[in-house]
Short mmCIF file of C-alpha atoms in Angstrom, two decimals:
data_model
loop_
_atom_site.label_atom_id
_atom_site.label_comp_id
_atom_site.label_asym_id
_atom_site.label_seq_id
_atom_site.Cartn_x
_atom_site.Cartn_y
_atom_site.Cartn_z
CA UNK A 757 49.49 41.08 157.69
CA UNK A 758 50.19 44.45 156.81
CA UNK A 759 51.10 44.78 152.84
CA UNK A 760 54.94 46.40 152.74
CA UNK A 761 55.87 50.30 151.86
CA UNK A 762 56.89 51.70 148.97
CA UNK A 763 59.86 52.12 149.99
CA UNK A 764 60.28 48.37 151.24
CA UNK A 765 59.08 47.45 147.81
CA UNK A 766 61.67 49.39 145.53
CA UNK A 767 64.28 48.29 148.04
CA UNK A 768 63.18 44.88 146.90
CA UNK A 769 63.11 45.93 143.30
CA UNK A 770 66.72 46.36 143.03
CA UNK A 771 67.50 42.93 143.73
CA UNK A 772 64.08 41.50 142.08
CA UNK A 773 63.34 43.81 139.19
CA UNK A 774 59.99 42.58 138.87
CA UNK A 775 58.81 43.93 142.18
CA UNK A 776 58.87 46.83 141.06
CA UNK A 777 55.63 46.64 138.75
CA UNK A 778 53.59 46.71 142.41
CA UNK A 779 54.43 50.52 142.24
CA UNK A 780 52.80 50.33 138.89
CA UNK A 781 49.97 48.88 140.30
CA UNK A 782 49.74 50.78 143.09
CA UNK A 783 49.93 54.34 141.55
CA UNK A 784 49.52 54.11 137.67
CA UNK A 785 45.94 54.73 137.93
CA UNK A 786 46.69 58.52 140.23
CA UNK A 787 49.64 59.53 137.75
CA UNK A 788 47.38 58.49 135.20
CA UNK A 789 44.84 61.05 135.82
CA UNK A 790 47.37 63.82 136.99
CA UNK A 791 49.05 63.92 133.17
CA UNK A 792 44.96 63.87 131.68
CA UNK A 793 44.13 66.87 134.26
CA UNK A 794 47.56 68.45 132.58
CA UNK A 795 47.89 67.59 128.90
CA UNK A 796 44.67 65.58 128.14
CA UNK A 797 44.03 62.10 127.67
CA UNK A 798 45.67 61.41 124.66
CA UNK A 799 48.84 62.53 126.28
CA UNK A 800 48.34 61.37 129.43
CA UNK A 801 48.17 58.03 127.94
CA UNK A 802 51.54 57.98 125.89
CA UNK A 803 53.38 58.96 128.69
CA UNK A 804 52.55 57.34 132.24
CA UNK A 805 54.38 53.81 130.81
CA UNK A 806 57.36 56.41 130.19
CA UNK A 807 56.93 58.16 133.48
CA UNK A 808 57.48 54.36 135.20
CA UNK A 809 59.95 53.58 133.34
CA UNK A 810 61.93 56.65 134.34
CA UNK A 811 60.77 55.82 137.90
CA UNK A 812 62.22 52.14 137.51
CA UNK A 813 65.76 53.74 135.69
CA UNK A 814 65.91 55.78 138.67
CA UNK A 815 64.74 53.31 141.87
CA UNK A 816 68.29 53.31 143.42
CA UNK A 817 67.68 57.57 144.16
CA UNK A 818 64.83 57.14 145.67
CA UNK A 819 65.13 57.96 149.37
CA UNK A 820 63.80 55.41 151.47
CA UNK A 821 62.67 57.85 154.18
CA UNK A 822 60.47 59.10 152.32
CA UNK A 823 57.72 56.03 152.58
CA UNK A 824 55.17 56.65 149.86
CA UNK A 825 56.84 56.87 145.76
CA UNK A 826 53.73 58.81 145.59
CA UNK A 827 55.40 62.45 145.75
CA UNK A 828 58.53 61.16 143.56
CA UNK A 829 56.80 59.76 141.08
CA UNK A 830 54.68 63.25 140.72
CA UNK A 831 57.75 65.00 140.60
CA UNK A 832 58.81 62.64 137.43
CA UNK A 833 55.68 63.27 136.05
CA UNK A 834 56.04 67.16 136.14
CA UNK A 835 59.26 67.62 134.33
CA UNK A 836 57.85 64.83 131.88
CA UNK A 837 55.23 67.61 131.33
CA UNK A 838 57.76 70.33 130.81
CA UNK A 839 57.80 68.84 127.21
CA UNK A 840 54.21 69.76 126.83
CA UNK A 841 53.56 72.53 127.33
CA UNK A 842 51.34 73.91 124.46
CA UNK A 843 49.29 71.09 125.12
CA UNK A 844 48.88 72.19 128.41
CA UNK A 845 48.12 75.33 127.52
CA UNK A 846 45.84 74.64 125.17
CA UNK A 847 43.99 72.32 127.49
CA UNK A 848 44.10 74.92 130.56
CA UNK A 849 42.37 77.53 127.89
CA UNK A 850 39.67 74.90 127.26
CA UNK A 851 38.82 74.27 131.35
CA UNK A 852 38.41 78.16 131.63
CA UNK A 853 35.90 77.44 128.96
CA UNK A 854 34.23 74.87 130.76
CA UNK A 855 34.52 76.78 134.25
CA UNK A 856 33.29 79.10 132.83
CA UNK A 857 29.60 78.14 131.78
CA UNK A 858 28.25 77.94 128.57
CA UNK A 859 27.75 80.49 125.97
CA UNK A 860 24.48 81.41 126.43
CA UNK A 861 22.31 83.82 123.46
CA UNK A 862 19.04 84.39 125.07
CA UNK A 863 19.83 87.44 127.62
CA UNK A 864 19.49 85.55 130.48
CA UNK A 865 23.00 85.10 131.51
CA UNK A 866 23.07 86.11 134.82
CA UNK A 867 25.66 88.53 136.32
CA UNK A 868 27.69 86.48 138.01
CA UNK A 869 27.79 83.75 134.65
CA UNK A 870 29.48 86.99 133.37
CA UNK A 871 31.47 87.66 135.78
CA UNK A 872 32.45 84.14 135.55
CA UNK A 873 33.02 84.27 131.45
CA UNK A 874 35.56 86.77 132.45
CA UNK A 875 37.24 85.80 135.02
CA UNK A 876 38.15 82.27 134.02
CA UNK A 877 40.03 82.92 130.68
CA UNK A 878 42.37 85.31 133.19
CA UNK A 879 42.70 82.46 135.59
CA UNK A 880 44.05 80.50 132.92
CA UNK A 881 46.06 83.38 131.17
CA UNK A 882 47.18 84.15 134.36
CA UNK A 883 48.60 80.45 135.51
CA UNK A 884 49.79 80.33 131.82
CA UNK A 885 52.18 82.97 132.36
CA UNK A 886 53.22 81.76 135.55
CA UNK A 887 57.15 80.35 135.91
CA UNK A 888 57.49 76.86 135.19
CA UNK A 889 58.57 76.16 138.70
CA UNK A 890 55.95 78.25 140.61
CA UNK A 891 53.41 76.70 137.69
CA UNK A 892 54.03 73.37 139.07
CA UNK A 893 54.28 73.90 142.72
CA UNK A 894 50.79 75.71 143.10
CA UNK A 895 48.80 72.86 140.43
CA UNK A 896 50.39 69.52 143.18
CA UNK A 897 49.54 71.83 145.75
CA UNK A 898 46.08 72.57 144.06
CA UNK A 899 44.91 70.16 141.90
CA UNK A 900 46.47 67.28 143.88
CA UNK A 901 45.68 68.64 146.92
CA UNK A 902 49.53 67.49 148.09
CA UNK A 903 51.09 68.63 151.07
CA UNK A 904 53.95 71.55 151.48
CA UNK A 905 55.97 68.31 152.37
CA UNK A 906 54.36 66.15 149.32
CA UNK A 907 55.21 69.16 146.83
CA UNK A 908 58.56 69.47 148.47
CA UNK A 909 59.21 65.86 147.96
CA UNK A 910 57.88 65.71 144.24
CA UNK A 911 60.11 68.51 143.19
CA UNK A 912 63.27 67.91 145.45
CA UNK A 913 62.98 71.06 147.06
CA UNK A 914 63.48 72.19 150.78
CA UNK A 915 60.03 73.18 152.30
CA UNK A 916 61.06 76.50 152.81
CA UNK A 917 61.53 76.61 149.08
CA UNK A 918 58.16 75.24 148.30
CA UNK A 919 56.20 78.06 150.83
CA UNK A 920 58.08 80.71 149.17
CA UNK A 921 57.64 79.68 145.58
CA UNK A 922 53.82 78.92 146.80
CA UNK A 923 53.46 82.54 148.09
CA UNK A 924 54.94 84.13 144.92
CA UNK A 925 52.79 82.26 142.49
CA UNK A 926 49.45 83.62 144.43
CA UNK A 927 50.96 86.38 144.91
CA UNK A 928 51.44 87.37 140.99
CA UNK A 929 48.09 85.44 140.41
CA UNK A 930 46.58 87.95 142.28
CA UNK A 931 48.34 91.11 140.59
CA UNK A 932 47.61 89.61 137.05
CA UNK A 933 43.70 89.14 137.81
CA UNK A 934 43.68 92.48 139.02
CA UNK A 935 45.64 94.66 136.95
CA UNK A 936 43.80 92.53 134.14
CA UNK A 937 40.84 92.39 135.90
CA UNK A 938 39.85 95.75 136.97
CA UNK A 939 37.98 98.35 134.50
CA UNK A 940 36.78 95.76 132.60
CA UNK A 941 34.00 94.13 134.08
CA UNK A 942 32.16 97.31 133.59
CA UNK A 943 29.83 96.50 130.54
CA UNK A 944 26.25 96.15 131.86
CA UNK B 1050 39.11 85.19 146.06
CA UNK B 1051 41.77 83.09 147.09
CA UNK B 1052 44.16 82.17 143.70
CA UNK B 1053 44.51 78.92 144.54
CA UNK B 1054 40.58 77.87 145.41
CA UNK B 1055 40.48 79.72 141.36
CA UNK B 1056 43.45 77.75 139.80
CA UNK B 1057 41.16 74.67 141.86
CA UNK B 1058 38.13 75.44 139.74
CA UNK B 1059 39.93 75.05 136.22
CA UNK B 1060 41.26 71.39 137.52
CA UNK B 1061 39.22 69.13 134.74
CA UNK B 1062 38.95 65.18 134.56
CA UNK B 1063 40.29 63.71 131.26
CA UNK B 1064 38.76 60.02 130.05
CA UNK B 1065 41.01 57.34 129.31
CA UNK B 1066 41.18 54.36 127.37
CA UNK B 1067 40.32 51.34 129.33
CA UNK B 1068 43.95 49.85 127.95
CA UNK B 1069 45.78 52.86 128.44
CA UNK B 1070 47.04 51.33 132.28
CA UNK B 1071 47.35 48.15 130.64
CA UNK B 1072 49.35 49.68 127.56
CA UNK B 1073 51.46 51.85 130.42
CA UNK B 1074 52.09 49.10 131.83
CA UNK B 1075 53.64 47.18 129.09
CA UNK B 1076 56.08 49.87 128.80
CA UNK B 1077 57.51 49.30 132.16
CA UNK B 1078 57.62 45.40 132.15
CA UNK B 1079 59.32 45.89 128.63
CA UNK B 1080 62.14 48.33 130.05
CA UNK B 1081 62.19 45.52 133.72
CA UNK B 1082 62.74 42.37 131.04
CA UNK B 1083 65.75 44.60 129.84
CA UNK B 1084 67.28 44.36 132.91
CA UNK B 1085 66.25 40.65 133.83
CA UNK B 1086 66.91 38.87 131.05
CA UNK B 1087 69.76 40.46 129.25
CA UNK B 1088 69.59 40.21 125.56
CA UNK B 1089 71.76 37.97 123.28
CA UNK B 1090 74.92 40.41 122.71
CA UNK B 1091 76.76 39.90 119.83
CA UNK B 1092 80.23 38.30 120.18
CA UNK B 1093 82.58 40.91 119.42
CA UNK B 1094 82.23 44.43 121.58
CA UNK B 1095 84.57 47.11 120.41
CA UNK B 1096 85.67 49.21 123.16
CA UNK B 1097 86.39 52.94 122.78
CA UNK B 1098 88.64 54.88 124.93
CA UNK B 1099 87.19 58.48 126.32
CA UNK B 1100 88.55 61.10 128.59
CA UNK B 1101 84.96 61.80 129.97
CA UNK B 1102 82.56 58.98 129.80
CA UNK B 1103 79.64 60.73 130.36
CA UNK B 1104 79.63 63.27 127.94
CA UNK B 1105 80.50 61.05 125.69
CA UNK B 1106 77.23 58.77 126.83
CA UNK B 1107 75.11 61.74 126.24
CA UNK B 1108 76.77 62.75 123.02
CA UNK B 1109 76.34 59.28 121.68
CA UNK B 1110 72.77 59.72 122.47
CA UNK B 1111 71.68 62.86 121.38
CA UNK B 1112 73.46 63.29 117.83
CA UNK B 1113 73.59 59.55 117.25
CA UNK B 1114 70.30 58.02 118.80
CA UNK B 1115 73.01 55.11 120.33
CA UNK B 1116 71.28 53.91 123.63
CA UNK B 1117 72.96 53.09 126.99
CA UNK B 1118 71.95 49.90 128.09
CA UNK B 1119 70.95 50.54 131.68
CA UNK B 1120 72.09 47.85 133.85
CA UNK B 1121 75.86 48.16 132.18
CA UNK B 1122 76.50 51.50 133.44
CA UNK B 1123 79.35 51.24 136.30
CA UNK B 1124 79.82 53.93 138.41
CA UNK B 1125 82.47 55.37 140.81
CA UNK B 1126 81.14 56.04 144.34
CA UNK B 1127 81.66 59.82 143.39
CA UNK B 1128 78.94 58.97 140.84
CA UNK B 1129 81.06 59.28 137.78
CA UNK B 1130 80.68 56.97 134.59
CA UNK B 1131 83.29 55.04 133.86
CA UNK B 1132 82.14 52.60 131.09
CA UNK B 1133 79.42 51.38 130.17
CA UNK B 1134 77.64 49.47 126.66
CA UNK B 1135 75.44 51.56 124.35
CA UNK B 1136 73.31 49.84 121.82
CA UNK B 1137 72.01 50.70 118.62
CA UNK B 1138 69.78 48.41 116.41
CA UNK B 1139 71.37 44.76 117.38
CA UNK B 1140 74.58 46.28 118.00
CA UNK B 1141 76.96 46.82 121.04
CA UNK B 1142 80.05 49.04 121.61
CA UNK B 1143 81.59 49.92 124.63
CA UNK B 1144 82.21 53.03 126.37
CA UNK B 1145 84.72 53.88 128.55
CA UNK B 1146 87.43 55.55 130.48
CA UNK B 1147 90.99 55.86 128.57
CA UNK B 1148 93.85 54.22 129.60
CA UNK B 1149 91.66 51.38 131.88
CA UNK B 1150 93.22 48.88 129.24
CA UNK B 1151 95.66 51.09 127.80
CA UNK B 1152 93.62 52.60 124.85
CA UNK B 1153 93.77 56.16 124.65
CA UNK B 1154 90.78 58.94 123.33
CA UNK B 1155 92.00 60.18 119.91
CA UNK B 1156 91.75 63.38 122.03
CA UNK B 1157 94.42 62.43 124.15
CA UNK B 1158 96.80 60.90 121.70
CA UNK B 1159 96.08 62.46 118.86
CA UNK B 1160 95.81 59.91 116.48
CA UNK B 1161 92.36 57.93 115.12
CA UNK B 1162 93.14 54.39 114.78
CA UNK B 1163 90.38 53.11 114.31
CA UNK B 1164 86.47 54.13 112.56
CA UNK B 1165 83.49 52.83 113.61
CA UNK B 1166 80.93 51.58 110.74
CA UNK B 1167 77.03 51.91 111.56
CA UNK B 1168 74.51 50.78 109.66
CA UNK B 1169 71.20 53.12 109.44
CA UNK B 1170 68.00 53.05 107.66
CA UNK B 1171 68.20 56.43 106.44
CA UNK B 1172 71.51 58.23 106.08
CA UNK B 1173 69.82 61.72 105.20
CA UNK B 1174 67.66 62.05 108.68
CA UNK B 1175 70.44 60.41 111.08
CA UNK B 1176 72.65 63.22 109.35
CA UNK B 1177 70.13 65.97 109.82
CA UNK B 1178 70.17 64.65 113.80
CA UNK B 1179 73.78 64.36 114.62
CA UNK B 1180 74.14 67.90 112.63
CA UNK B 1181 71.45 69.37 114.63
CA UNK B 1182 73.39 68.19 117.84
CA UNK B 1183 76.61 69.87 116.94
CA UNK B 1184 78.54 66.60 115.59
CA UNK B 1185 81.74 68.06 113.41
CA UNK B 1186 80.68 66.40 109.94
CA UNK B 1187 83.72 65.40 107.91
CA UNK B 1188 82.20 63.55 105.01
CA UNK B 1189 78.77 65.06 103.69
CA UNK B 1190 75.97 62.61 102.63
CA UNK B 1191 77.18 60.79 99.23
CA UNK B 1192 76.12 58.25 97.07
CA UNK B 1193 79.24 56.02 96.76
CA UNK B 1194 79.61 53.08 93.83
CA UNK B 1195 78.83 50.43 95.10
CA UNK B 1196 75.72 51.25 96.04
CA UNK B 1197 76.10 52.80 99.57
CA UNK B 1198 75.24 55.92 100.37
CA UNK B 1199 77.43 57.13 103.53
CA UNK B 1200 78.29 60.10 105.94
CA UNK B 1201 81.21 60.47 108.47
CA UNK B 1202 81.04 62.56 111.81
CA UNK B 1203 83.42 63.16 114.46
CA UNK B 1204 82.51 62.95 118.06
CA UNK B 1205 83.71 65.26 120.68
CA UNK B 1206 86.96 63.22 121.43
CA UNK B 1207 87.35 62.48 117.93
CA UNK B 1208 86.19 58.95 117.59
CA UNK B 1209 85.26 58.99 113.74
CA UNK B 1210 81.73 57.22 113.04
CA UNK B 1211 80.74 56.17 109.70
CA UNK B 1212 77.05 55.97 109.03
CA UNK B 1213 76.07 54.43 105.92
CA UNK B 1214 72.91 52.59 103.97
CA UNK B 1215 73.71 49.89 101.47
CA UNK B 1216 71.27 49.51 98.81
CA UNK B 1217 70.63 45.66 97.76
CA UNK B 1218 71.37 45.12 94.02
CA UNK B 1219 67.95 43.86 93.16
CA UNK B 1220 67.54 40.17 92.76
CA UNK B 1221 66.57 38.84 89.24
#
């Protein structure tokens, strides 16, 4: 007995409202994590009961074709975050941090520690400054490793659309490292 | 090296509450009991007459904190609002298109025949809100005699709304 679709279950959902807390089940815990990667726990936490409520408000547009809620609910999630985005910020500032190795005092930092101490805080900076669309395209595509078709989904784009927007946020990642980048990683 | 496998490295982990799924969950079931069991409505619902529903909806939201009640939205198959009941504390008004049962928006006709009296916990902030969302203000905050202290704002169609906190003579 195979357990029914997403889709089968919010087309149940709008006849039995109640159904519809298997999609909570389901994907609470993924969405969940996706808003802590984002804005931090504490955020995270306020709003993935809002994000399925939302989600629930909005079952009868959700496209049966489309199988999984997974990529819809993401794209829910996303503009939810539009609302916080110092936090986000702020957050994204303190993983450079973190990616970047700890301080160290005693010499021994090795070159490519530095390298990393420098490079990280641009990363950040860099994504920071990034369009809001284009910002949220390339973090489904890279820190939830979705598709071209599971980003196009989230944010109700064509896939054409998605590639493009995709292309031109590595594209000006890559010109803000390096007009940032270059001349300074000259000390020592 | 390749932006994205960089924008990859700064992904971090956040911990969570063991009750925040529970608590998020809560949320949802709250807003899915809304819808199944529908709520004890009071037995007299005003209707007001608008030209456009929705803006009116949205309006009534924004300056007034008013809250549509989901399942009570009808809609034409061109996806246009065409009443629907907005709540606010444990009351209900309805919104909807002019002329359905021959009342007109004051925009239309021209006249206000009627004013609409809410009660609110604090007259000052709900002001501060409905001034902050572009509400046309006809009556400033005031302390009034008997004890209430009142404002009046006019909605886009010019539906008059009276907001207004009455003070309890104290009880000896």
């Amino acid at each position: 007995m195979s357990s029914p679709s997403d889709a089968e279950v919010i087309g149940r959902s709008l006849g039995e409202p109640e159904a519809f807390g298997l999609i909570y089940d389901r994907h609470a815990a993924t969405l969940l994590r996706f808003l802590g990667r984002r804005a931090g726990a504490k955020v995270a936490e306020g709003l993935v009961g809002e994000l399925f409520r939302i989600a629930f408000e909005r079952r009868k547009a959700f496209d049966p074709a489309r199988g999984s809620a997974l990529p819809w609910l993401y794209g829910i999630g996303s503009n939810l975050l539009l609302k916080h985005r110092r936090g986000e910020a702020r957050r994204l500032r303190a993983s450079a941090r973190m990616a970047a190795g700890p301080e160290t005092t005693d010499g021994r930092s090795s070159a490519a520690a530095l390298d990393a101490r420098l490079l990280f805080p641009r990363v950040a900076d860099a994504i920071e400054t990034l369009p809001d669309d284009e910002r949220q395209a390339l973090l489904l595509f890279a820190w939830e490793e979705l598709s071209y078709q599971g980003v196009a989904e989230a944010l109700e784009l064509p896939i054409g659309t998605v590639r493009s927007r995709l292309n031109r946020a590595r594209a000006r990642l890559r010109e803000l490292l390096e007009s940032k980048g270059k001349g300074r990683v000259t000390s020592r | 090296m390749n932006p994205v496998d960089l924008a990859r490295k700064l992904r971090r982990e956040a911990a969570f509450e063991p009750t925040a799924l529970a608590r998020g969950r809560e949320t949802l079931m709250a807003a899915i009991r809304q819808e199944v069991e529908p709520r004890r409505r009071p037995t007299i619902i005003p209707q007001l007459p608008y030209e456009n529903v929705g803006a009116a909806l949205s309006f009534l939201e924004r300056a007034f904190g008013f809250q549509v009640i989901p399942a009570s939205r009808l809609e034409g198959t061109d996806g246009v609002v065409h009443h629907a009941l907005v709540e606010f504390g444990d009351g209900v008004i309805g919104i909807g298109t002019q002329g359905a049962h021959g009342a007109i928006s004051p925009k239309s006709g021209g006249v206000e025949s009627q004013y609409v009296s809410v009660a609110v916990a604090d007259v000052v902030a709900h002001y501060q809100r409905a001034l902050a969302a572009g509400a046309r203000i006809a009556k400033e905050p005031r302390d009034q005699g008997s004890g209430a202290h009142a404002y009046e704002a006019i909605d886009p169609e010019g539906h008059r709304w009276r907001f207004v906190h009455q003070r309890l003579r104290e009880v000896r």
